[in-house]
mmCIF file of C-alpha atoms in Angstrom:
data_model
loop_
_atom_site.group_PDB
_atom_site.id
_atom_site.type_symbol
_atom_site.label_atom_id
_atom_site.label_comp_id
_atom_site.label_asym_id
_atom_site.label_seq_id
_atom_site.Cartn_x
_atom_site.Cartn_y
_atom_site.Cartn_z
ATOM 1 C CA UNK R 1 0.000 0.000 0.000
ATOM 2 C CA UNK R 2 1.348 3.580 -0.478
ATOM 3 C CA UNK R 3 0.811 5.939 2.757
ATOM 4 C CA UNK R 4 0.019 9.055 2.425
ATOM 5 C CA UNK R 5 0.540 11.153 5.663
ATOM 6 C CA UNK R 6 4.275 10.832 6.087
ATOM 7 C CA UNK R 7 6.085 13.631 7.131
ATOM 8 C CA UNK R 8 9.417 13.697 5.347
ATOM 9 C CA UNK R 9 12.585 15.950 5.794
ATOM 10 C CA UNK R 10 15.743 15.478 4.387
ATOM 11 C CA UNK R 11 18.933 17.302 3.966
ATOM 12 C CA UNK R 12 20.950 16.349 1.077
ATOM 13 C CA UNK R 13 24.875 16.887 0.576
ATOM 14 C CA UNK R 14 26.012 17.417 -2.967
ATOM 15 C CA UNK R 15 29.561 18.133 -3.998
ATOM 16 C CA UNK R 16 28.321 20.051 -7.227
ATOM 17 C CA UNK R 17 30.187 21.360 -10.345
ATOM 18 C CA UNK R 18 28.709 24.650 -11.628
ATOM 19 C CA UNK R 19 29.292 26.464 -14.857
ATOM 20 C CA UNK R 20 32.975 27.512 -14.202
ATOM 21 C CA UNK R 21 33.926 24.135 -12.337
ATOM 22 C CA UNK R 22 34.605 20.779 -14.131
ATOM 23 C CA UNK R 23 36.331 17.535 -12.697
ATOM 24 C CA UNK R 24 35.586 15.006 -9.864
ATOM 25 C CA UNK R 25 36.287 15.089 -5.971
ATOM 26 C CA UNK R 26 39.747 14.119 -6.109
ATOM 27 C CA UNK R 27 41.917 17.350 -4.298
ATOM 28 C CA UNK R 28 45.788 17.486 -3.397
ATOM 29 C CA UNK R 29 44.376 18.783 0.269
ATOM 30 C CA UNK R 30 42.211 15.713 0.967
ATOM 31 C CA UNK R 31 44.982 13.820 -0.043
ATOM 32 C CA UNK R 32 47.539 15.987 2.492
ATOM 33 C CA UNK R 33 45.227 15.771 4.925
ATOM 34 C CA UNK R 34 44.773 11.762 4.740
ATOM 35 C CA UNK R 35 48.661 11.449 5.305
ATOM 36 C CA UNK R 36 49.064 12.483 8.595
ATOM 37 C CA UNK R 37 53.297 12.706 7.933
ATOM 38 C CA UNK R 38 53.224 14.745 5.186
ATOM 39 C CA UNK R 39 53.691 18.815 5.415
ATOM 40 C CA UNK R 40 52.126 21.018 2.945
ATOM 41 C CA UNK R 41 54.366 24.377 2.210
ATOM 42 C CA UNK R 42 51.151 25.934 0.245
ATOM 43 C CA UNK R 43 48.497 25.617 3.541
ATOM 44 C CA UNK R 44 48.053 27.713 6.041
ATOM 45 C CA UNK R 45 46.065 26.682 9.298
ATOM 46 C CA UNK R 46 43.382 29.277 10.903
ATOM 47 C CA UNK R 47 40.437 28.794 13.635
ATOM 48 C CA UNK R 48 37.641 31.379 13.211
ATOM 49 C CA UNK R 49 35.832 31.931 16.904
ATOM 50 C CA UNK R 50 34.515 34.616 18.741
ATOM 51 C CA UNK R 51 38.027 35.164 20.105
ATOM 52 C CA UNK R 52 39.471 35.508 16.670
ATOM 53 C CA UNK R 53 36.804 36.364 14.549
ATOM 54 C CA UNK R 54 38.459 36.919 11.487
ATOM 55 C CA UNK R 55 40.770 33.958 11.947
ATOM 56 C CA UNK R 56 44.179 36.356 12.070
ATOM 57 C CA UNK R 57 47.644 35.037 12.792
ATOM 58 C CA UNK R 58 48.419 35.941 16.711
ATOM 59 C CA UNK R 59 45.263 37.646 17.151
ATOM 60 C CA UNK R 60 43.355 35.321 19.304
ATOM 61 C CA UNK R 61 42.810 35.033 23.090
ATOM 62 C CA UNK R 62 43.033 38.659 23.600
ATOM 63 C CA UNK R 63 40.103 39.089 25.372
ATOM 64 C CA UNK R 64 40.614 39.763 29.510
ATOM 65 C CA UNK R 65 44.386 39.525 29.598
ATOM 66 C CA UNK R 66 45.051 36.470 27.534
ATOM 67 C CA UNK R 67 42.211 34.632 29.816
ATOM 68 C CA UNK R 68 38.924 32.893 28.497
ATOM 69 C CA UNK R 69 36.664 36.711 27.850
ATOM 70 C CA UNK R 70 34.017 36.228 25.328
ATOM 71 C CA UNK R 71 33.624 32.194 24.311
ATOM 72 C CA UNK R 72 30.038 32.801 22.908
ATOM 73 C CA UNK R 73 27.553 35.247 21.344
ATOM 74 C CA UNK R 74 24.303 35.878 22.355
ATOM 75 C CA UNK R 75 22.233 36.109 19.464
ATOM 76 C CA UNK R 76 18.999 37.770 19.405
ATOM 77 C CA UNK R 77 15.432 37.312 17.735
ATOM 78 C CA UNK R 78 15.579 37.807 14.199
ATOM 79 C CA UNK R 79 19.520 38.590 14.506
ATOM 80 C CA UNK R 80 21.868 37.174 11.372
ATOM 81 C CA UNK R 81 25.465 36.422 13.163
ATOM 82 C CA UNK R 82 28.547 35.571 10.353
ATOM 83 C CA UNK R 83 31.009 33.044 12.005
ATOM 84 C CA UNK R 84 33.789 33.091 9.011
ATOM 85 C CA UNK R 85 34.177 35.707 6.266
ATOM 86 C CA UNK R 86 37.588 34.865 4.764
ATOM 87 C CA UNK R 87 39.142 35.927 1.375
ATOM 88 C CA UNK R 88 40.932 33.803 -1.446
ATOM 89 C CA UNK R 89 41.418 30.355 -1.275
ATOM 90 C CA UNK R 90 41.065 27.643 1.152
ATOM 91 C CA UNK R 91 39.314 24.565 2.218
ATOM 92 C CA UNK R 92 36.542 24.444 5.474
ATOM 93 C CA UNK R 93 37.975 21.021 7.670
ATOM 94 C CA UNK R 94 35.883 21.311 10.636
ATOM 95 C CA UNK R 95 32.907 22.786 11.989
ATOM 96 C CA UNK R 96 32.014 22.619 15.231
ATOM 97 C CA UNK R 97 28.942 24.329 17.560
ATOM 98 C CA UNK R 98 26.884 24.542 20.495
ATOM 99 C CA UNK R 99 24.323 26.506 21.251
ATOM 100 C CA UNK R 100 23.164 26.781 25.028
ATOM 101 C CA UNK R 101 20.060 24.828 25.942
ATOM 102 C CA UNK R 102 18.337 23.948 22.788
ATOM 103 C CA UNK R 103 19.007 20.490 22.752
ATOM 104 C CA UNK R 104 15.723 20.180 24.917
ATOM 105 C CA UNK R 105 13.642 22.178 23.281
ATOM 106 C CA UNK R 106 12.591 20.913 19.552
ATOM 107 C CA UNK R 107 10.575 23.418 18.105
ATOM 108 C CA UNK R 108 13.458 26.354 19.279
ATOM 109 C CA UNK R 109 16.316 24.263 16.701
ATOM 110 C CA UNK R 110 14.165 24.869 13.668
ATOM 111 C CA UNK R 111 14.511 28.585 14.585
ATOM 112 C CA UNK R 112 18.436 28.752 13.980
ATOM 113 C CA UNK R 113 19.618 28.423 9.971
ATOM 114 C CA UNK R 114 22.819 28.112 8.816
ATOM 115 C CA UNK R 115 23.796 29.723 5.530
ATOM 116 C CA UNK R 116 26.940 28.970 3.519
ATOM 117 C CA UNK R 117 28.375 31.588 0.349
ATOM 118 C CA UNK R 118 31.259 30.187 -1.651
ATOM 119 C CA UNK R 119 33.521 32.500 -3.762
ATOM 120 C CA UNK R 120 31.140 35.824 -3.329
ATOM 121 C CA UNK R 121 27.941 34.361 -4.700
ATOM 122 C CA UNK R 122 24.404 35.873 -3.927
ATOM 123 C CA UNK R 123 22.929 32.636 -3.343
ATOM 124 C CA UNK R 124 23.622 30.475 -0.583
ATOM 125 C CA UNK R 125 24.874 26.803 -0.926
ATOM 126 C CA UNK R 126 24.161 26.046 1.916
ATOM 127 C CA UNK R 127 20.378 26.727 3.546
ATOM 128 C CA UNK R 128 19.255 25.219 6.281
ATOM 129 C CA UNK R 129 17.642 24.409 9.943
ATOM 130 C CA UNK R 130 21.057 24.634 11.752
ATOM 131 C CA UNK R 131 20.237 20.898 13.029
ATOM 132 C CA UNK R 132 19.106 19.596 10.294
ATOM 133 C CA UNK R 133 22.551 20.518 8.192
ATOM 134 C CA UNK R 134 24.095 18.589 11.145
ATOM 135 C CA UNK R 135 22.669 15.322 10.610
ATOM 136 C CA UNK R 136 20.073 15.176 12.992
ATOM 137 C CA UNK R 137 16.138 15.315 12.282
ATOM 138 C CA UNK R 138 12.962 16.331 13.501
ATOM 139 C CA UNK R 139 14.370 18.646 16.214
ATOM 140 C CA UNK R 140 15.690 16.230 17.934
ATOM 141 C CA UNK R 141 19.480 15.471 18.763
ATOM 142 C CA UNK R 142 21.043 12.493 19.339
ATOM 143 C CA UNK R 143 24.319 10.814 20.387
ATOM 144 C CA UNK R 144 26.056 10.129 17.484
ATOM 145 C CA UNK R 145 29.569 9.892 15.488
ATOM 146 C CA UNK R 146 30.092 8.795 11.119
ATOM 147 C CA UNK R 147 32.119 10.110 8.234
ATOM 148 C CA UNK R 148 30.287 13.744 8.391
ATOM 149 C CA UNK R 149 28.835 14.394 11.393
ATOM 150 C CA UNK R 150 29.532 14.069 15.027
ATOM 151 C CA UNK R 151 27.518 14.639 18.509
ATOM 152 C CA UNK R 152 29.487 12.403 20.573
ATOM 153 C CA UNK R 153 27.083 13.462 23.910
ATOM 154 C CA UNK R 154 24.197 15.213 22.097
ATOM 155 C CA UNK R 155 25.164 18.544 23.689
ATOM 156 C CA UNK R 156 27.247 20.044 19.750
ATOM 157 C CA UNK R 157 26.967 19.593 16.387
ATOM 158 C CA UNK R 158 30.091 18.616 14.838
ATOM 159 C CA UNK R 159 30.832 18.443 10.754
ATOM 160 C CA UNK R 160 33.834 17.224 9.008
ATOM 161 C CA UNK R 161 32.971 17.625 5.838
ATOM 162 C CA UNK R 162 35.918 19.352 3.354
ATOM 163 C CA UNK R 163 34.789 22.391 1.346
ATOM 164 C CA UNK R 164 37.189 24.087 -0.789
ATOM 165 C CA UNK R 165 36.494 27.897 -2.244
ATOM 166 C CA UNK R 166 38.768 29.633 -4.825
ATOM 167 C CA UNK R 167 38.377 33.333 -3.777
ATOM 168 C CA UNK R 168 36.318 33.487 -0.515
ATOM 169 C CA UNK R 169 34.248 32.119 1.801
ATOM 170 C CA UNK R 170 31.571 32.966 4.449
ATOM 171 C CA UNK R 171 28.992 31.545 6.914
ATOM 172 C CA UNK R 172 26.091 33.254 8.253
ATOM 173 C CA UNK R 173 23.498 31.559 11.165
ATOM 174 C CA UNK R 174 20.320 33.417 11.978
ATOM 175 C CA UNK R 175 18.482 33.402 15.218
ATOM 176 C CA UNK R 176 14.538 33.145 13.558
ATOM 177 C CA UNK R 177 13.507 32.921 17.147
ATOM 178 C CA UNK R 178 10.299 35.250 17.753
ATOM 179 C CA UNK R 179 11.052 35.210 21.289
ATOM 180 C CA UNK R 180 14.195 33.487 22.703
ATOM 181 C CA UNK R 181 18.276 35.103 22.641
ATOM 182 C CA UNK R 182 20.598 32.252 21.875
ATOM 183 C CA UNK R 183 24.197 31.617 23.264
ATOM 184 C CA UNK R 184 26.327 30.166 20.332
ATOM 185 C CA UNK R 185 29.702 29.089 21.111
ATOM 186 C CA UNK R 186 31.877 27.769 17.678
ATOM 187 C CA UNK R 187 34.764 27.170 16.138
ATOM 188 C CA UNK R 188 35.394 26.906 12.282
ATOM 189 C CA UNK R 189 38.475 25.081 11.185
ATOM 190 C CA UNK R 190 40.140 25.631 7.651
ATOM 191 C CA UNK R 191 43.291 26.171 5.497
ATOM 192 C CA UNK R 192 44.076 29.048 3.235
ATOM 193 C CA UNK R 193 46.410 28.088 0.576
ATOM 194 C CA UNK R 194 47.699 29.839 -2.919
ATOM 195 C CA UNK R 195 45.436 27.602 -4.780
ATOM 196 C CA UNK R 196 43.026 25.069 -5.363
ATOM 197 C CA UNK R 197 42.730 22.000 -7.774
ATOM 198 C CA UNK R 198 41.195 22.659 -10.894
ATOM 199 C CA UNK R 199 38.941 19.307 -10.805
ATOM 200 C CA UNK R 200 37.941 20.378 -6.427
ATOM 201 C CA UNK R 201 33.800 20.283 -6.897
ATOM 202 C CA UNK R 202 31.857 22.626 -4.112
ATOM 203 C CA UNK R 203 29.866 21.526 -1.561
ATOM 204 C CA UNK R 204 26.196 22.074 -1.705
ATOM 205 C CA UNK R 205 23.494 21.174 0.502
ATOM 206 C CA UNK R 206 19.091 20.786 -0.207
ATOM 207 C CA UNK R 207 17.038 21.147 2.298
ATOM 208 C CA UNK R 208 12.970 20.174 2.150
ATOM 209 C CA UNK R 209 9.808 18.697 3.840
ATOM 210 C CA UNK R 210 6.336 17.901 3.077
ATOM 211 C CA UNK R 211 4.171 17.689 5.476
ATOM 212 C CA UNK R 212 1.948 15.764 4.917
ATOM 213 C CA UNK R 213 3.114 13.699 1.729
ATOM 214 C CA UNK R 214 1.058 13.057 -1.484
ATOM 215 C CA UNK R 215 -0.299 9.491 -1.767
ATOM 216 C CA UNK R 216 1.406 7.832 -4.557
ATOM 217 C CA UNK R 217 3.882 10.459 -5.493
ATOM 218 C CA UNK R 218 7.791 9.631 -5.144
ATOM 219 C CA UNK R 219 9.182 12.035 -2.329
ATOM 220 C CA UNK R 220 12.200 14.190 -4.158
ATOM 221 C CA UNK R 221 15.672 13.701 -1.651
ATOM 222 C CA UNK R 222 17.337 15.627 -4.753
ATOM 223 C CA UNK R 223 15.012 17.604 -6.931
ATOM 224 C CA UNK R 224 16.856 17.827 -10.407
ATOM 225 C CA UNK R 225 20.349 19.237 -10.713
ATOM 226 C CA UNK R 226 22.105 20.081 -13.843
ATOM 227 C CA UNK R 227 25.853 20.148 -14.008
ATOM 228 C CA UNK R 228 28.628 18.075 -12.911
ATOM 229 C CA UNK R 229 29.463 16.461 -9.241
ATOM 230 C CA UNK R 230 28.965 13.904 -6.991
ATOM 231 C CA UNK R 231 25.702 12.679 -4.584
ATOM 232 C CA UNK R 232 27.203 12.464 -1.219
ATOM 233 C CA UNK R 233 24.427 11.214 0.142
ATOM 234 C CA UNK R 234 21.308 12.315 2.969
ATOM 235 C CA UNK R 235 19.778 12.813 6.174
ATOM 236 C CA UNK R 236 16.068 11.826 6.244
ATOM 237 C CA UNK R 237 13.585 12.206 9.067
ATOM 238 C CA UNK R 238 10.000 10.749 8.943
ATOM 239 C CA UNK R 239 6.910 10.846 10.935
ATOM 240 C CA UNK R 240 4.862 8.350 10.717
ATOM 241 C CA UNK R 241 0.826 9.223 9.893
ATOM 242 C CA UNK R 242 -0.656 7.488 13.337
ATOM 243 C CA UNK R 243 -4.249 6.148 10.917
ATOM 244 C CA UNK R 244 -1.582 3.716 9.289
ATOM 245 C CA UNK R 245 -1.203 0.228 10.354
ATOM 246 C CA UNK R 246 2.385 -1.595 9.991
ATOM 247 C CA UNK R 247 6.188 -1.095 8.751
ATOM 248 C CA UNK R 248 6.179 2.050 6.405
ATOM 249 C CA UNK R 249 9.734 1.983 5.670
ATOM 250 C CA UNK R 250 8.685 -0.446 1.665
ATOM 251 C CA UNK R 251 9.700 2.832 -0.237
ATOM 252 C CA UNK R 252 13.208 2.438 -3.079
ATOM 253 C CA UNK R 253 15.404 5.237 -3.140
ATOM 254 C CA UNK R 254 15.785 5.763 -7.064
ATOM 255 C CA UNK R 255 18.671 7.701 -8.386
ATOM 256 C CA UNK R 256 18.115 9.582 -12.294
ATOM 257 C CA UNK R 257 21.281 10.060 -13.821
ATOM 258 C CA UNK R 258 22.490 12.203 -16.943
ATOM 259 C CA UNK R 259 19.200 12.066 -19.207
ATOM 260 C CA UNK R 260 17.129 9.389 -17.373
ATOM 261 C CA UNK R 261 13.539 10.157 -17.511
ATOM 262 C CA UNK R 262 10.729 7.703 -16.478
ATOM 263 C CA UNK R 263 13.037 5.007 -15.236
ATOM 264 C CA UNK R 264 16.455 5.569 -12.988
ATOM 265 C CA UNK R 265 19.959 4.212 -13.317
ATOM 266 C CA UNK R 266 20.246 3.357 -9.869
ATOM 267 C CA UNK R 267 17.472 1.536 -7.578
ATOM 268 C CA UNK R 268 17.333 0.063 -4.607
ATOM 269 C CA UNK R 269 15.359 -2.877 -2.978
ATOM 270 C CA UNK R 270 13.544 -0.465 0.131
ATOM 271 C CA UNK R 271 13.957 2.068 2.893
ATOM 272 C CA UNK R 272 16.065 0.190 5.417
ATOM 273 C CA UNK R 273 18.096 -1.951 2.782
ATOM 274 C CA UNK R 274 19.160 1.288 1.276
ATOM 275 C CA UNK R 275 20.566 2.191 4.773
ATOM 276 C CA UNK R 276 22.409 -0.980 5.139
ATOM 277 C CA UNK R 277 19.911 -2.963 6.944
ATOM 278 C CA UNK R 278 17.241 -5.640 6.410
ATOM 279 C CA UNK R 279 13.856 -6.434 7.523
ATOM 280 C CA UNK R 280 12.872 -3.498 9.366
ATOM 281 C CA UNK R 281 14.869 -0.423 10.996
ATOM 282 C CA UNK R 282 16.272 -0.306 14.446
ATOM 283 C CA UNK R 283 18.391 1.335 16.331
ATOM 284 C CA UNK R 284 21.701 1.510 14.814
ATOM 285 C CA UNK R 285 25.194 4.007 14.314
ATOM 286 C CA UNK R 286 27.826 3.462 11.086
ATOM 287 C CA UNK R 287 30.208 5.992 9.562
ATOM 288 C CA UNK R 288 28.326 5.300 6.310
ATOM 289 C CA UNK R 289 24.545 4.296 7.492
ATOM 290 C CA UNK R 290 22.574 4.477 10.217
ATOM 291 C CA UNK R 291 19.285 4.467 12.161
ATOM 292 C CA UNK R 292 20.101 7.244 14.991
ATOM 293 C CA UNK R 293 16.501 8.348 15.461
ATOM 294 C CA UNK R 294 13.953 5.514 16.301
ATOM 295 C CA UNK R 295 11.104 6.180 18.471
ATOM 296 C CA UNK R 296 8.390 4.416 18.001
ATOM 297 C CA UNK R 297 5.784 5.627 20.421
ATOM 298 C CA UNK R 298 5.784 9.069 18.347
ATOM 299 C CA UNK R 299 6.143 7.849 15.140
ATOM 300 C CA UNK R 300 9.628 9.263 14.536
ATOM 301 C CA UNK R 301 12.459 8.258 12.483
ATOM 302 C CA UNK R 302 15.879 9.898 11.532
ATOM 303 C CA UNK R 303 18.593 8.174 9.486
ATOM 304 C CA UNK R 304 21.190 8.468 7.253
ATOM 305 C CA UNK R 305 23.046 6.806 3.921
ATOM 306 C CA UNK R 306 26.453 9.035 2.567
ATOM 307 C CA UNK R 307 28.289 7.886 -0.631
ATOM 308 C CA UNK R 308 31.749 7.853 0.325
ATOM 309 C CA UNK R 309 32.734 4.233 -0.540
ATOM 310 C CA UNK R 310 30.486 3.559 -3.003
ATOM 311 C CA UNK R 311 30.291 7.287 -4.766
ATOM 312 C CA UNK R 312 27.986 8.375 -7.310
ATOM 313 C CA UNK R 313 28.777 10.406 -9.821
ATOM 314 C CA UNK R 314 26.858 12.593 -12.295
ATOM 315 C CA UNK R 315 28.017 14.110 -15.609
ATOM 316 C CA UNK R 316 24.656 16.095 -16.793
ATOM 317 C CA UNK R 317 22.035 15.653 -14.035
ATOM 318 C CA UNK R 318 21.141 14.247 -10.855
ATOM 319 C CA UNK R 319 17.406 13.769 -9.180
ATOM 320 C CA UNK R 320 17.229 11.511 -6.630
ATOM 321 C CA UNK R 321 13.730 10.076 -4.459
ATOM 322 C CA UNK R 322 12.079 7.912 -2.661
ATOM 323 C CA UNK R 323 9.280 5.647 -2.939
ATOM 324 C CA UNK R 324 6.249 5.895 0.279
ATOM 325 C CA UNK R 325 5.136 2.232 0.352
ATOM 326 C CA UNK R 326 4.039 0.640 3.441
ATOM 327 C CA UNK R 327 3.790 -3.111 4.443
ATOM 328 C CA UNK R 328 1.366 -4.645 6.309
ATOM 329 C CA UNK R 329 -1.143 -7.650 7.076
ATOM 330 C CA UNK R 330 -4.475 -8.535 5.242
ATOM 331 C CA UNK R 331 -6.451 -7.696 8.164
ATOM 332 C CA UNK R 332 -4.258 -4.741 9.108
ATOM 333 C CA UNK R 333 -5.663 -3.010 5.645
ATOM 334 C CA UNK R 334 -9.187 -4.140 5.981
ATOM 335 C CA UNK R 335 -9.336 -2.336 8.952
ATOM 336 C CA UNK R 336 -7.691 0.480 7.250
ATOM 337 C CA UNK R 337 -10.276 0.649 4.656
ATOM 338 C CA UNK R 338 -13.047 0.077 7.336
ATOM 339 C CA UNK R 339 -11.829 3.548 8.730
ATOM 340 C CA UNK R 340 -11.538 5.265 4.977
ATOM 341 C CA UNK R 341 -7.745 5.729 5.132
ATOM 342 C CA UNK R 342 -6.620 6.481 1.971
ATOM 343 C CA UNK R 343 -4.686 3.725 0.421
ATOM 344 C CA UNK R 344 -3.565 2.730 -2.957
ATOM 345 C CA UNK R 345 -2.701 -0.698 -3.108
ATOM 346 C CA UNK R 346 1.035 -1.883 -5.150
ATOM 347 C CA UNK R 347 0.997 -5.709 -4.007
ATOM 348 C CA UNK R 348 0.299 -8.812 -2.699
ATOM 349 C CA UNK R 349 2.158 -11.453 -0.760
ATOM 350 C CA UNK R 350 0.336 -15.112 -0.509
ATOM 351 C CA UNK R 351 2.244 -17.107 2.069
#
């Protein structure tokens, strides 16, 4: 059966070639800073915080004699902060956050966005709930560590994702609070360097939800992208519609590349298998998958799938969904039907 009433968020992480960029993920810094013996004469290392805003050489700590002074900002309603606003090249390693007590209350996360601008551009990369972009979903954080994203005591939101620029780089979070100030402590982590590769993609992140979901229609992960660049991969949250019976996690994850139309390149076998598991969705943490929100008395589920291993590549275009198909017994959808939930019927299993 296909269910109609599920919620859906997702963040999706795209390394993305635009007009002026050509080539594949393949950079001379990830490769420096794989090989932890090797010394690079063309980086430069910098830590953007509120004690050294700008990230200058010997200009941090000089708040209240050399002494910890000013660790956070207090942001206000409606108040845009910029973390990092560097010029020329470089390459984001680390970002790392906190923001006082937020981790408790869920509606307050959806409030702060995060914003990312590479190389001057009017339009962000970058767009999203602050929590969301972090690898958590629905508001709510959990303990966590992968490839990307870290929260080792759900208390900070940690990302290690690279992201090179060629002539600048800045990141903006705004407090869209109506009514509560905001502590944010951070620390941004990057190299400046003379250059960057030629073939080094930039990183872009998609943000959407539906709420509810249309019965029958594929949920869009990656709405259609032209150009040239790599599918990293997403974080999905779901809530499950309560007037459903049964598993609701059926749905492939189809993947359209370069000219596909009505049928993808890439498909999958269901919700959890595309996650790395099997029959069903637990509770479960991997650097590549997992299952990190599972709460089943509220319907909610948060996971994650990133293409690092296995990557997936894109010359032309990239769209990438997700099917809404539910499982469930014979009796289980007669009772359904007995209380006019809409269903729309895909298959039957006879034992």
């Amino acid at each position: 059966m296909k269910l109609k009433n599920l919620n859906l968020l997702v963040i999706t992480l795209l390394l993305f070639a635009v007009i002026f960029m050509i080539g594949c993920n393949s950079t001379n810094q990830s490769k420096t800073a794989d090989a932890l013996y090797k010394f690079d004469d063309n980086i430069t290392t910098h830590w953007a915080s509120r004690e050294n805003i700008d990230a200058l050489k010997s200009q941090g700590a000089k708040e209240n004699k050399g002494a910890k002074g000013a660790p956070y900002y207090v942001m206000q309603p409606g108040e845009s902060l910029t973390l990092l606003n560097t010029d020329g090249a470089g390459i984001i390693h680390r970002i790392w956050m906190t923001i006082d007590d937020l981790f408790h209350i869920p509606e307050e996360w959806r409030s702060m966005t995060i914003e990312m601008y590479w190389d001057g551009a009017e339009t962000p990369a970058v767009s999203a709930p602050i929590e969301d972009f972090f690898g958590h979903a629905l508001g709510r954080t959990v303990k966590m560590e992968n490839a990307l994203f870290a929260s080792p005591e759900a208390r900070s939101l940690v990302s290690y994702i690279q992201m090179p620029y060629r002539t600048g780089a800045k990141i903006v979070v705004t407090n869209e609070s109506k009514k509560r100030t905001h502590r944010i402590f951070f620390d941004i982590n990057f190299s400046s360097m003379n250059k960057i590769d030629n073939d080094a993609l930039y990183f872009h992140a998609h943000w959407r939800r539906e709420a509810p979901t249309t019965l029958g229609k594929d949920f869009e992960i990656l709405p259609n992208v032209k150009g040239k660049g790599r599918f990293l991969g997403c974080n999905i949250g779901v809530i499950q519609d309560k007037k459903y019976i049964g598993w609701w996690g059926e749905g492939e994850v189809k993947i359209y590349l370069d000219g596909d139309k009505e049928n993808p390149s890439l498909c999958g076998t269901g919700t959890e298998d595309y996650i790395g598991t099997g029959w069903g969705q637990g509770f479960f943490i991997g650097p590549y998958h997992g299952s990190h929100l599972v709460d089943e008395e509220k319907g909610l589920n948060g996971f994650y799938r990133y293409h690092i291993p296995d990557p997936v590549q894109f010359k032309e275009d990239c769209k990438v969904t997700i099917q809404q198909i539910g499982g469930t017994n014979r009796a289980n959808v007669k009772k359904m039907i007995e209380a006019n939930v809409s269903l729309k019927p895909v298959f039957i299993i006879v034992p």
